[in-house]
Tab-separated table of C-alpha atoms and ligand atoms in Angstrom:
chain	number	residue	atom	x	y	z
A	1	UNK	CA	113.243	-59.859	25.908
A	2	UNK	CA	115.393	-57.460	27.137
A	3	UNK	CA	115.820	-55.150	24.078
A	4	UNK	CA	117.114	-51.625	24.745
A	5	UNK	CA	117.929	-52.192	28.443
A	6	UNK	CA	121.419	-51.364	29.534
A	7	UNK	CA	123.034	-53.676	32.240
A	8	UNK	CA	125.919	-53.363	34.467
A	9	UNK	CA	127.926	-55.992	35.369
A	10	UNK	CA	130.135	-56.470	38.559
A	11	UNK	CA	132.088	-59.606	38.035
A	12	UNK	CA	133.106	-60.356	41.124
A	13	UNK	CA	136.551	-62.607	42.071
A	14	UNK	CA	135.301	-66.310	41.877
A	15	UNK	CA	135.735	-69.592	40.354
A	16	UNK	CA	132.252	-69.038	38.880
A	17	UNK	CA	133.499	-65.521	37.419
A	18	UNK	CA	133.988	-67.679	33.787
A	19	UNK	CA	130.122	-68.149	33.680
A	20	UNK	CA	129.804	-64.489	33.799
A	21	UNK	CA	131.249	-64.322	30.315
A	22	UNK	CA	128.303	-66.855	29.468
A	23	UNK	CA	126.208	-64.947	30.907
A	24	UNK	CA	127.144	-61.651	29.347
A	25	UNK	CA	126.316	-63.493	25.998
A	26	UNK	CA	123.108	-64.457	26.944
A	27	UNK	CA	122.262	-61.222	27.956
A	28	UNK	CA	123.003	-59.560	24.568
A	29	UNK	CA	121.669	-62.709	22.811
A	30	UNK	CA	118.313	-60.906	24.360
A	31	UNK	CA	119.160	-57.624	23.235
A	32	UNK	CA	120.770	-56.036	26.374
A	33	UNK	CA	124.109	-54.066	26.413
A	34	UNK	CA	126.635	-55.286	29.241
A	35	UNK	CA	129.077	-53.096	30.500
A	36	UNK	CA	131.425	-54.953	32.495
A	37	UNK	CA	132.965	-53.908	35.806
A	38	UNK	CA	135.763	-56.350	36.897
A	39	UNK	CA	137.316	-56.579	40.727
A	40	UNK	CA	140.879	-56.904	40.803
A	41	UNK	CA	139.741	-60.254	42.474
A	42	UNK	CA	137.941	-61.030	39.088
A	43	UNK	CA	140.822	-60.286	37.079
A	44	UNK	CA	142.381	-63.496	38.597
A	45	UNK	CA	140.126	-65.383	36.889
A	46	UNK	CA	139.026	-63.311	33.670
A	47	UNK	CA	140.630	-61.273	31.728
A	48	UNK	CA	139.311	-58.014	30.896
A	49	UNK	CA	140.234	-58.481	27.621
A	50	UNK	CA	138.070	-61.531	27.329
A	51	UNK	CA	134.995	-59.122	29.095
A	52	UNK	CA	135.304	-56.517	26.777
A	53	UNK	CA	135.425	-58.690	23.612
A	54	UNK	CA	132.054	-60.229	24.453
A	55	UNK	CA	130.644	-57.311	25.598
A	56	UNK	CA	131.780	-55.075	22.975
A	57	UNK	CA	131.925	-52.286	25.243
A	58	UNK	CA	134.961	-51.226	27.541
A	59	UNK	CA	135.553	-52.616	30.946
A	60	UNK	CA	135.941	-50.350	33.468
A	61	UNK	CA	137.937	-51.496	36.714
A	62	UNK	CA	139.481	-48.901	39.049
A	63	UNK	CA	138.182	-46.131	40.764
A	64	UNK	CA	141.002	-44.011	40.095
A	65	UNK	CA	141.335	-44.167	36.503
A	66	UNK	CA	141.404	-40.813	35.066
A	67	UNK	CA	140.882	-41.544	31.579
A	68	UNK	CA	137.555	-43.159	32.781
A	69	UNK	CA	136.385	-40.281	35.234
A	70	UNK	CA	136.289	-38.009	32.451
A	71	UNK	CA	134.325	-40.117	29.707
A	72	UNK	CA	131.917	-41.187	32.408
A	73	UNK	CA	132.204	-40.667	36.563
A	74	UNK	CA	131.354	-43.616	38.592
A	75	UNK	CA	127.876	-41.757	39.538
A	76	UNK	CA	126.803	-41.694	36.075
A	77	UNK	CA	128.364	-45.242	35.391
A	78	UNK	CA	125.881	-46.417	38.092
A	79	UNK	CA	122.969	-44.282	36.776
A	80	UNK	CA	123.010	-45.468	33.477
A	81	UNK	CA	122.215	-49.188	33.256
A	82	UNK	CA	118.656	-49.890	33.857
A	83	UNK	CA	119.863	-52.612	36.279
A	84	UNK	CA	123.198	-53.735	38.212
A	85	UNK	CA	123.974	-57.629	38.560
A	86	UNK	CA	126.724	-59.004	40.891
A	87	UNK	CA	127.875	-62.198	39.646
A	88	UNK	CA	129.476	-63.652	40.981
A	89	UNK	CA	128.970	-61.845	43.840
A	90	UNK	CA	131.242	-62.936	46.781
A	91	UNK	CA	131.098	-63.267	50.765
A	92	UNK	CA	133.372	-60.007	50.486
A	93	UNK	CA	131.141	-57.980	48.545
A	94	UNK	CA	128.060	-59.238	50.141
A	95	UNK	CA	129.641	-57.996	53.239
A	96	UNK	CA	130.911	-54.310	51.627
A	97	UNK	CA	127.279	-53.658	50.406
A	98	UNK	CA	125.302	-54.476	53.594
A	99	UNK	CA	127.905	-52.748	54.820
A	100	UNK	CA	127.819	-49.707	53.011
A	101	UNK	CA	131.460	-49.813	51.868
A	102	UNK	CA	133.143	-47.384	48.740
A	103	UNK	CA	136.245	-48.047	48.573
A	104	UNK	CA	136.912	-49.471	44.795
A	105	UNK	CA	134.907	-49.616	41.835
A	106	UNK	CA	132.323	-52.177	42.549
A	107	UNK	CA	130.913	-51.320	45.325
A	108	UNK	CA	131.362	-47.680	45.163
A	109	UNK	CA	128.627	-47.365	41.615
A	110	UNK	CA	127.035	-49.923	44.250
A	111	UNK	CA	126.612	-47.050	46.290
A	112	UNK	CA	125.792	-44.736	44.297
A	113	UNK	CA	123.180	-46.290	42.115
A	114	UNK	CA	118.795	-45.413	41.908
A	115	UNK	CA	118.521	-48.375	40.105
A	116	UNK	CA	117.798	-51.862	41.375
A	117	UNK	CA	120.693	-54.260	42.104
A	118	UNK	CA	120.549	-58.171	41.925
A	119	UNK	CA	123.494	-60.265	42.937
A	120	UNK	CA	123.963	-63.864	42.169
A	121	UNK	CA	126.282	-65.077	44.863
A	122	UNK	CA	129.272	-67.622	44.679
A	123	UNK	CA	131.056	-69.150	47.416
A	124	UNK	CA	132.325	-72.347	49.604
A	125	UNK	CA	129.227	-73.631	51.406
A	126	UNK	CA	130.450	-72.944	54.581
A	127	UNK	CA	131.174	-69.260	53.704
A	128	UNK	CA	127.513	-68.836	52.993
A	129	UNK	CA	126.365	-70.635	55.639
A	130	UNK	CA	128.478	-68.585	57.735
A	131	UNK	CA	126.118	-66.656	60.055
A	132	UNK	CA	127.836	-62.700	59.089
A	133	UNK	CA	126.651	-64.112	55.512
A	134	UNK	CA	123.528	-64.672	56.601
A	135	UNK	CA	123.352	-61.807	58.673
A	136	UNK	CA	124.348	-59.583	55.052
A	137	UNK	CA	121.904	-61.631	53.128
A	138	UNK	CA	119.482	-60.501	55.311
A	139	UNK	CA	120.282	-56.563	55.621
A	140	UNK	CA	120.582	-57.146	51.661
A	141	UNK	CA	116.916	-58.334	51.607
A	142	UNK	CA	115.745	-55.592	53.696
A	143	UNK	CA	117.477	-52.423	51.254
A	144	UNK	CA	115.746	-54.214	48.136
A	145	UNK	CA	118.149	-56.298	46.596
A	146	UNK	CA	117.118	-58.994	44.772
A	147	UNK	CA	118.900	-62.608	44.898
A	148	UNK	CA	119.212	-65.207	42.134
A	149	UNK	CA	120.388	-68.204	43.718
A	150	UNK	CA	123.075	-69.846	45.166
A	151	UNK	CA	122.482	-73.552	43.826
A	152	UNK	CA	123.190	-76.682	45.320
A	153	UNK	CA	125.355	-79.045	44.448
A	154	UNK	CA	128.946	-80.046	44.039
A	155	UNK	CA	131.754	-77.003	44.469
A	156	UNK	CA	135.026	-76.502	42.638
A	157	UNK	CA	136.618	-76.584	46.615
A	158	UNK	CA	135.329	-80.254	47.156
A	159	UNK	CA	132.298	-79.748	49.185
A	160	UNK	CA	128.566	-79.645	48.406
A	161	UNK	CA	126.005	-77.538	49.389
A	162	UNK	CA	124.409	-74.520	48.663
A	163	UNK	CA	126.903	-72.057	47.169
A	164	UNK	CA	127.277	-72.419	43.735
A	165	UNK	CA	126.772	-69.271	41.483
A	166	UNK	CA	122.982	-69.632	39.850
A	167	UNK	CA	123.505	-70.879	35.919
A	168	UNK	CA	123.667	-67.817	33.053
A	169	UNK	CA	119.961	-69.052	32.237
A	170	UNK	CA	118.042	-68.760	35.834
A	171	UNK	CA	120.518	-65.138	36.279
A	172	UNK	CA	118.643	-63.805	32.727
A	173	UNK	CA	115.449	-65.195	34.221
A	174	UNK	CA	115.967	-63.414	37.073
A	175	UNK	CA	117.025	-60.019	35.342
A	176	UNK	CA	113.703	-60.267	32.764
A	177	UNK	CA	111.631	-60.298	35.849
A	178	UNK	CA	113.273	-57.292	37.359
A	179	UNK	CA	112.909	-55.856	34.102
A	180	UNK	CA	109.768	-56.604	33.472
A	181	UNK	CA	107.367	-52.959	33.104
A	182	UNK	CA	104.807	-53.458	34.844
A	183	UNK	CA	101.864	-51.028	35.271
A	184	UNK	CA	103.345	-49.579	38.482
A	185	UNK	CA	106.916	-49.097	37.449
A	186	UNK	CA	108.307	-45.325	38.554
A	187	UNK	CA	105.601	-45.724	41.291
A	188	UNK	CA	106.049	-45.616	44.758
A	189	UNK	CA	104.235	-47.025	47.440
A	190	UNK	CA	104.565	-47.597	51.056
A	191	UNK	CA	102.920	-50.246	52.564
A	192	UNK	CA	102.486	-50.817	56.504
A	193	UNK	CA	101.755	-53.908	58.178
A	194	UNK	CA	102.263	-56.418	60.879
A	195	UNK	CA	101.304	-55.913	64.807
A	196	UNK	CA	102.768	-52.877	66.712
A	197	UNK	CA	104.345	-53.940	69.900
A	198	UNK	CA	103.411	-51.374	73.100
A	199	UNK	CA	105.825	-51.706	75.915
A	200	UNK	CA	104.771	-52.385	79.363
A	201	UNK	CA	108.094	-52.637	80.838
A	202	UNK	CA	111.820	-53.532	79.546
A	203	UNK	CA	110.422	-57.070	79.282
A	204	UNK	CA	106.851	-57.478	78.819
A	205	UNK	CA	104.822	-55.736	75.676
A	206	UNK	CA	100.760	-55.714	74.893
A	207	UNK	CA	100.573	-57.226	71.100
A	208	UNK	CA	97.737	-58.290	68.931
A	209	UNK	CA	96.897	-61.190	66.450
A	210	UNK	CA	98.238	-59.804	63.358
A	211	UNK	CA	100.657	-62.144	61.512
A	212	UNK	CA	101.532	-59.406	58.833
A	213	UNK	CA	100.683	-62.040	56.048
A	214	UNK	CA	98.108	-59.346	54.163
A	215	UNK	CA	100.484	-56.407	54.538
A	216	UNK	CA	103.183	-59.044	52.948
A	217	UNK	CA	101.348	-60.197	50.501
A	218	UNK	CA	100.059	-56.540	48.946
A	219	UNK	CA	104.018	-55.341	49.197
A	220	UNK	CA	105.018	-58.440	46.791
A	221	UNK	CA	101.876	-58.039	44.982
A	222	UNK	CA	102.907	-53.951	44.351
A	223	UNK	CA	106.294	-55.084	43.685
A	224	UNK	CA	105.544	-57.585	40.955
A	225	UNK	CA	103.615	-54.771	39.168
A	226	UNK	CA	106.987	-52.508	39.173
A	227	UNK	CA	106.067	-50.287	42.076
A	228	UNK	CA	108.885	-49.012	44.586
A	229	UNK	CA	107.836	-50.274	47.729
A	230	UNK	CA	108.809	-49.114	51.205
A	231	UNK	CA	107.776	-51.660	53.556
A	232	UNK	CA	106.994	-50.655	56.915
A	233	UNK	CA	106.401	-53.150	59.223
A	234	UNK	CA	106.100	-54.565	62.580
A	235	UNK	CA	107.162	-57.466	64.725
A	236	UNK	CA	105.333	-59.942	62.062
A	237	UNK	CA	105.644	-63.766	62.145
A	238	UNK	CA	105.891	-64.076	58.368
A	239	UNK	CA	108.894	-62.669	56.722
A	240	UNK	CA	108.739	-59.802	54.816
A	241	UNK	CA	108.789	-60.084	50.531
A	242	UNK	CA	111.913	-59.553	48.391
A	243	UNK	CA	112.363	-56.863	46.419
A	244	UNK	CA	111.042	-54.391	48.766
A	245	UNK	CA	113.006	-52.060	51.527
A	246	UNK	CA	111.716	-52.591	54.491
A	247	UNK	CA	111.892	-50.676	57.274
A	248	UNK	CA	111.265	-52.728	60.821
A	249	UNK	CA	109.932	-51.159	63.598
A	250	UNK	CA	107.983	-52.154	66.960
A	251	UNK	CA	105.727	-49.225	68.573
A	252	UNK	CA	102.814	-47.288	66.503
A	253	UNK	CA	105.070	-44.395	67.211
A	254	UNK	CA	107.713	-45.949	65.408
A	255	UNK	CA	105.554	-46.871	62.607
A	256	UNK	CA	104.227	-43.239	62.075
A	257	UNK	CA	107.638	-41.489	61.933
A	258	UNK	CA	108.729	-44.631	59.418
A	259	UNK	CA	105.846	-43.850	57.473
A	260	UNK	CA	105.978	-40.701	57.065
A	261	UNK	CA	109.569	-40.623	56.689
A	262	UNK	CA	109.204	-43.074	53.432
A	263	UNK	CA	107.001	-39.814	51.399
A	264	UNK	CA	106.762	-38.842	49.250
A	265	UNK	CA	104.770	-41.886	47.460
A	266	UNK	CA	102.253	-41.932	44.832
A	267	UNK	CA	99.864	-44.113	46.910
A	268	UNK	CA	100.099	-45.360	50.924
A	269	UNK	CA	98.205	-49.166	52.111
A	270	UNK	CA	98.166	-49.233	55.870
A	271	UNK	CA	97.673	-52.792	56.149
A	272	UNK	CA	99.517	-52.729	59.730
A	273	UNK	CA	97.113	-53.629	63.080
A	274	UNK	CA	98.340	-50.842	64.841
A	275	UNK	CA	97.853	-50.902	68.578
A	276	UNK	CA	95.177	-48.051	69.696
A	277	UNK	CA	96.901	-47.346	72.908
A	278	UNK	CA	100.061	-47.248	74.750
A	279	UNK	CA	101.248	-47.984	78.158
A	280	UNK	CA	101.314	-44.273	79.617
A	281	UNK	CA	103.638	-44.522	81.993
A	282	UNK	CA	107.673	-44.793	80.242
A	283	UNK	CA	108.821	-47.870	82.709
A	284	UNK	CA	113.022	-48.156	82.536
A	285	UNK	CA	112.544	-50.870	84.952
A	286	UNK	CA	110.862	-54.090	85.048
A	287	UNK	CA	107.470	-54.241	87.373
A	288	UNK	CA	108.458	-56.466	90.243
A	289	UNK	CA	106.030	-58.597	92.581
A	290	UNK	CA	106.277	-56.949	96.028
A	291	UNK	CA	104.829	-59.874	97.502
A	292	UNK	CA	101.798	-58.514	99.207
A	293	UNK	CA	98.758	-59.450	96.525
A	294	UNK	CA	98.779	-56.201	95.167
A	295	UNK	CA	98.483	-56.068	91.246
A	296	UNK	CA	99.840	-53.210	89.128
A	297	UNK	CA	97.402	-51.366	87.559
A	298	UNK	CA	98.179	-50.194	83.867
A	299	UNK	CA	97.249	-46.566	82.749
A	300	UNK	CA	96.609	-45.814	78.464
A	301	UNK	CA	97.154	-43.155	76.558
A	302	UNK	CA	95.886	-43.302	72.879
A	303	UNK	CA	98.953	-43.928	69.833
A	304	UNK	CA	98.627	-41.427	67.097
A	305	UNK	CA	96.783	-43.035	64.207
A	306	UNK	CA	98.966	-43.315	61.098
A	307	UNK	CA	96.248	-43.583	58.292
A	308	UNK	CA	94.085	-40.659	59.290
A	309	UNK	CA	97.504	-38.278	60.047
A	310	UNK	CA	98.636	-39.281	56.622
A	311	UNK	CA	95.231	-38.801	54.890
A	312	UNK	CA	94.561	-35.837	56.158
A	313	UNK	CA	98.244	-34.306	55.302
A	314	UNK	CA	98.066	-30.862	53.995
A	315	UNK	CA	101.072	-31.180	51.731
A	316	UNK	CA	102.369	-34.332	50.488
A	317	UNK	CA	99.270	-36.492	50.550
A	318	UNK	CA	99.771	-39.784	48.623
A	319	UNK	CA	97.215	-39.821	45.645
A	320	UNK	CA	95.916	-42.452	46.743
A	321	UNK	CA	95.519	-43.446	50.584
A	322	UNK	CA	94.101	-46.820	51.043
A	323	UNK	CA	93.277	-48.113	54.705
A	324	UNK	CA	91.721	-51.674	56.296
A	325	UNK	CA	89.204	-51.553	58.716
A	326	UNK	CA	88.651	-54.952	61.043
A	327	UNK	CA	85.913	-55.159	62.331
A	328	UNK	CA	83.807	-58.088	64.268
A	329	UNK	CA	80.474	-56.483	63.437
A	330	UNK	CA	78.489	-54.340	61.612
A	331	UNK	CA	81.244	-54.477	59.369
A	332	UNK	CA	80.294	-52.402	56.317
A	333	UNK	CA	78.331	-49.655	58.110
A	334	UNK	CA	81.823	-49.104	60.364
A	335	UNK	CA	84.027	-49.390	57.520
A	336	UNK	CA	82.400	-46.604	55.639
A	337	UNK	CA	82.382	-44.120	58.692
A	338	UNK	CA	85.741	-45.286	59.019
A	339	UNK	CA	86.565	-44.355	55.654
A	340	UNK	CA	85.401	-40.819	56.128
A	341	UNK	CA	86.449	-40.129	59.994
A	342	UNK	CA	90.465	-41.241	58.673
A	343	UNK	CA	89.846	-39.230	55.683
A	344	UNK	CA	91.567	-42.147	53.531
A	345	UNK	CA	90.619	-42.818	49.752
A	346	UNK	CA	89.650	-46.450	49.959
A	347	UNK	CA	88.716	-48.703	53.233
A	348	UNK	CA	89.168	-52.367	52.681
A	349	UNK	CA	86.975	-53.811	55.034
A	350	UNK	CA	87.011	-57.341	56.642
A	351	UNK	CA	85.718	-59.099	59.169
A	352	UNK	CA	88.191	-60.286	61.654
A	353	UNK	CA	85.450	-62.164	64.286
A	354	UNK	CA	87.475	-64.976	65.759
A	355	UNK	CA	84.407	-67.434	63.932
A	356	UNK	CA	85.917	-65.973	60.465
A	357	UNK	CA	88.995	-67.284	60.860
A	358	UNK	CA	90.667	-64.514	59.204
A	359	UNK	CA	93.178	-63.134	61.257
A	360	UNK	CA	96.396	-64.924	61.348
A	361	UNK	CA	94.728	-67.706	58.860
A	362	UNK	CA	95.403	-67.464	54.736
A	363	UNK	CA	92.262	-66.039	53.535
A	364	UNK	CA	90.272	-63.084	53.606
A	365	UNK	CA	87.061	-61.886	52.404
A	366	UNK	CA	86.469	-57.869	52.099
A	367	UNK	CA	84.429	-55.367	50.842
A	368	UNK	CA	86.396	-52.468	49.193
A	369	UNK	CA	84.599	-49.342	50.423
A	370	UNK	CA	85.009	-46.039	48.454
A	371	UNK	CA	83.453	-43.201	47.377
A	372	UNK	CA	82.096	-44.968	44.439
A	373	UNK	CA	80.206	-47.570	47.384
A	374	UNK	CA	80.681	-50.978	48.652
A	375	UNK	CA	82.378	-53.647	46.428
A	376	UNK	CA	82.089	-56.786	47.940
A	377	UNK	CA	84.481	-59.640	47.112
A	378	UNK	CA	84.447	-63.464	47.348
A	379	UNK	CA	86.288	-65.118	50.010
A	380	UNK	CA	89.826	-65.965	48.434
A	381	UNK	CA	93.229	-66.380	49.138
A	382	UNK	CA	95.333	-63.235	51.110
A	383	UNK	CA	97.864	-63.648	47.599
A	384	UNK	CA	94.734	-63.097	45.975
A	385	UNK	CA	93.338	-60.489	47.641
A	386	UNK	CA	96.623	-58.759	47.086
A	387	UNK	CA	96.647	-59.127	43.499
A	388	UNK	CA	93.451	-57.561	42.890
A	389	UNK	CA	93.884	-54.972	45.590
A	390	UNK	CA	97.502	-54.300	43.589
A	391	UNK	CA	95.711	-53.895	40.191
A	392	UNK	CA	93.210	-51.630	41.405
A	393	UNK	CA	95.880	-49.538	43.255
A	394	UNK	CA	97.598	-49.486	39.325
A	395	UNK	CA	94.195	-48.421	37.532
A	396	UNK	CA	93.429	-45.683	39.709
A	397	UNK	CA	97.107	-44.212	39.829
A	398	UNK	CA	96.856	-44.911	35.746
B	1	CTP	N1	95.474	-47.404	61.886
B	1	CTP	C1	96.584	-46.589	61.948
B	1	CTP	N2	97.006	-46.104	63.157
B	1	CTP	C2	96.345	-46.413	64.280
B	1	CTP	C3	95.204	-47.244	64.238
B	1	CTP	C4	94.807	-47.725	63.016
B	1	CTP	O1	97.196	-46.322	60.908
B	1	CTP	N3	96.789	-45.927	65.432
B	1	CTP	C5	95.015	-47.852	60.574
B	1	CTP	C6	95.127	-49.342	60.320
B	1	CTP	O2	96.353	-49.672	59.721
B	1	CTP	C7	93.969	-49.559	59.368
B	1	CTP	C8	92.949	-48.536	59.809
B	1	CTP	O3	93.665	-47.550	60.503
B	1	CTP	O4	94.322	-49.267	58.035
B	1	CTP	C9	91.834	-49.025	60.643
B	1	CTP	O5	92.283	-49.809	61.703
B	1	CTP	P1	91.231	-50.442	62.715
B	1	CTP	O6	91.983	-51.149	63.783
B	1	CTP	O7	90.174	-51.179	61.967
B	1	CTP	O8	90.528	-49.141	63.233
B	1	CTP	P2	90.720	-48.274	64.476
B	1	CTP	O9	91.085	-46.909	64.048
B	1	CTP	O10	91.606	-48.920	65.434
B	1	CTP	O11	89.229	-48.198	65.005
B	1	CTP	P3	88.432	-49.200	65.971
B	1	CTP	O12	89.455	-49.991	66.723
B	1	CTP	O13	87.661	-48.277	66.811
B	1	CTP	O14	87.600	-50.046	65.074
């Protein structure tokens, strides 16, 4: 139910704009207010009038409306919904908001919002197929926005395909979720994971095995419990969650300034493999063969180590610094010297021996390691391990 929650809604100029109406109906059938914010594209298709009367609230629709800026500027118009929905929301204003435009109403509170935004977008297959609205999609994704839809199916220009505007139903669905208070709401967390990529030269890079999938999994599971998650993350092969901003980077250097750039938060997971050393030498060029036999031999220096410099913080320590330890032996006697050389809270500990399986594969079995002892848990899913991992992260923060 979504009684006492305050939504604001960008109707954006579409055929599917007459579903908003629907949808702002179904939205106070649930006990939400809707205060509507119309395009001048939307007004082609809806009235304001219309809006309003459903609503029962005023429409706002131009920036420069004076009468407006002095009930309520468009920063506090943004501030005070609990959550902003786009729907329709167009290939144009897809494109202004990965874009970071403010020029009109819409995407100006866009701008200025703290509160989450989900879009529902509308348009021509081909338009969203389109690779600059895939390319937006994307960058939308990565600042946190969440996405209802499009369907498939047949489209008021003729065509079929994915495109149509997601029904009034699956858009409240969608909003109840976001909604939804979970234990970890006003909470936020940053979350590293993935490889770290070390360049050799302009071309060539020293990697490890890390597919990013645990570092994934605890973002969506920290997410789903109403944290704020910044996820930090390197060149990973699975994609990162929704509902998160992620930050992408390639080189533990990277990755530190990221991290520490994303504080304050309430608690830190370093899930991220980082790579212990780099390449010493800075190489602009790429190493060539000179022909005679001779190999190149490769000097290290050691990468600054991310969970320990953020543990050990004087001033803004999370309250609650959580790091992994892989290990292919002795796995529970390194993860608890670990745990106090890195200065972290917590050390979830697993072992990553090529017979295990583990890295790269969908399970994982670990022993949380913290002050309180060892806490070994049954081999399960990486989801899984994330969900528990999540609600312990929630209890201790409590
Ligand atoms: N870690 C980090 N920065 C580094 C190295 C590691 O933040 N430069 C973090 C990892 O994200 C993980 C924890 O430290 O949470 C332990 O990583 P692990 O690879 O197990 O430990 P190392 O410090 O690399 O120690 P060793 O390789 O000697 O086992």
């Amino acid at each position: 139910m979504l009684a006492g929650k305050r939504i604001l809604l960008i109707i954006g100029g579409g055929i599917a704009a007459f579903k908003s109406l629907d949808l702002i109906r179904r939205l106070r059938e649930r006990g939400a207010s809707v205060v509507p914010v119309l395009t001048p594209a939307a007004e082609e298709f809806v009235t304001p009038l219309s809006a309003s009367a459903l609503a029962a609230e005023k429409v706002y629709r131009t920036l420069f409306d004076l009468t407006d800026e002095a009930e309520m500027g468009h920063i506090e118009l943004s501030r005070d919904a609990d959550l902003l929905v786009v729907a329709p929301c167009t290939a144009d204003l897809m494109a202004k908001m990965a874009g970071g435009h403010a020029n009109d109403l819409a995407s100006t509170v866009l701008m200025a919002t703290d509160k989450r935004v989900l879009i529902a977008p509308a348009m021509n297959v081909r338009m969203w197929e389109h690779p600059a609205t895939q390319r937006n999609l994307a960058t939308l994704r990565g600042d946190g926005v969440l996405i209802a839809g499009p369907n498939e199916g047949d489209m008021a220009c003729g065509e079929f395909g994915p495109g149509r505007m997601a029904e009034p139903l699956e858009i409240v669905a969608a909003v109840e979720a976001a909604l939804m208070d979970g234990p970890l709401k006003g909470r936020h967390v940053v979350v590293t994971s993935g490889p770290t990529h070390e360049p050799i030269d302009p071309v060539r890079y020293i990697a490890n095995r890390s597919s990013g999938a645990q570092g994934a999994a605890i973002a969506r599971a920290l997410a789903a419990l109403g944290a704020k998650v910044t996820f930090v993350t390197g060149p990973a092969s699975v994609p990162p969650p929704d509902g998160v901003a992620v930050v992408k980077v390639e080189t533990a250097r990277q990755m530190l300034d990221a991290a520490t750039a994303a504080l304050p938060a309430d608690a830190a997971v370093f899930a991220a493999a980082v790579a212990d050393w780099r390449i010493a030498e800075d190489r602009p060029q790429k190493i060539k063969k000179d022909g005679s036999g001779k190999v190149p031999v490769l000097e290290f220096s050691e990468n600054p180590d991310i969970l320990a410099t953020v543990a050990r913080m004087a001033e803004g320590r999370p309250r609650l610094v959580v790091g992994f330890a892989a290990e292919t032996e002795e796995v529970i006697a390194n993860a608890t010297a670990k745990r106090q050389r890195k200065g972290c809270d917590w050390i979830v500990a697993n072992d990553v021996s090529p017979s295990t399986g583990i890295m790269g594969g969908s399970e994982n079995a670990v022993t949380l390691i913290s002050a309180d002892g060892a806490e070994e848990w049954p081999r399960m899913g990486k989801d899984q391990v994330a969900a528990r991992l999540a609600d312990k992260i929630a209890e201790a923060l409590e």
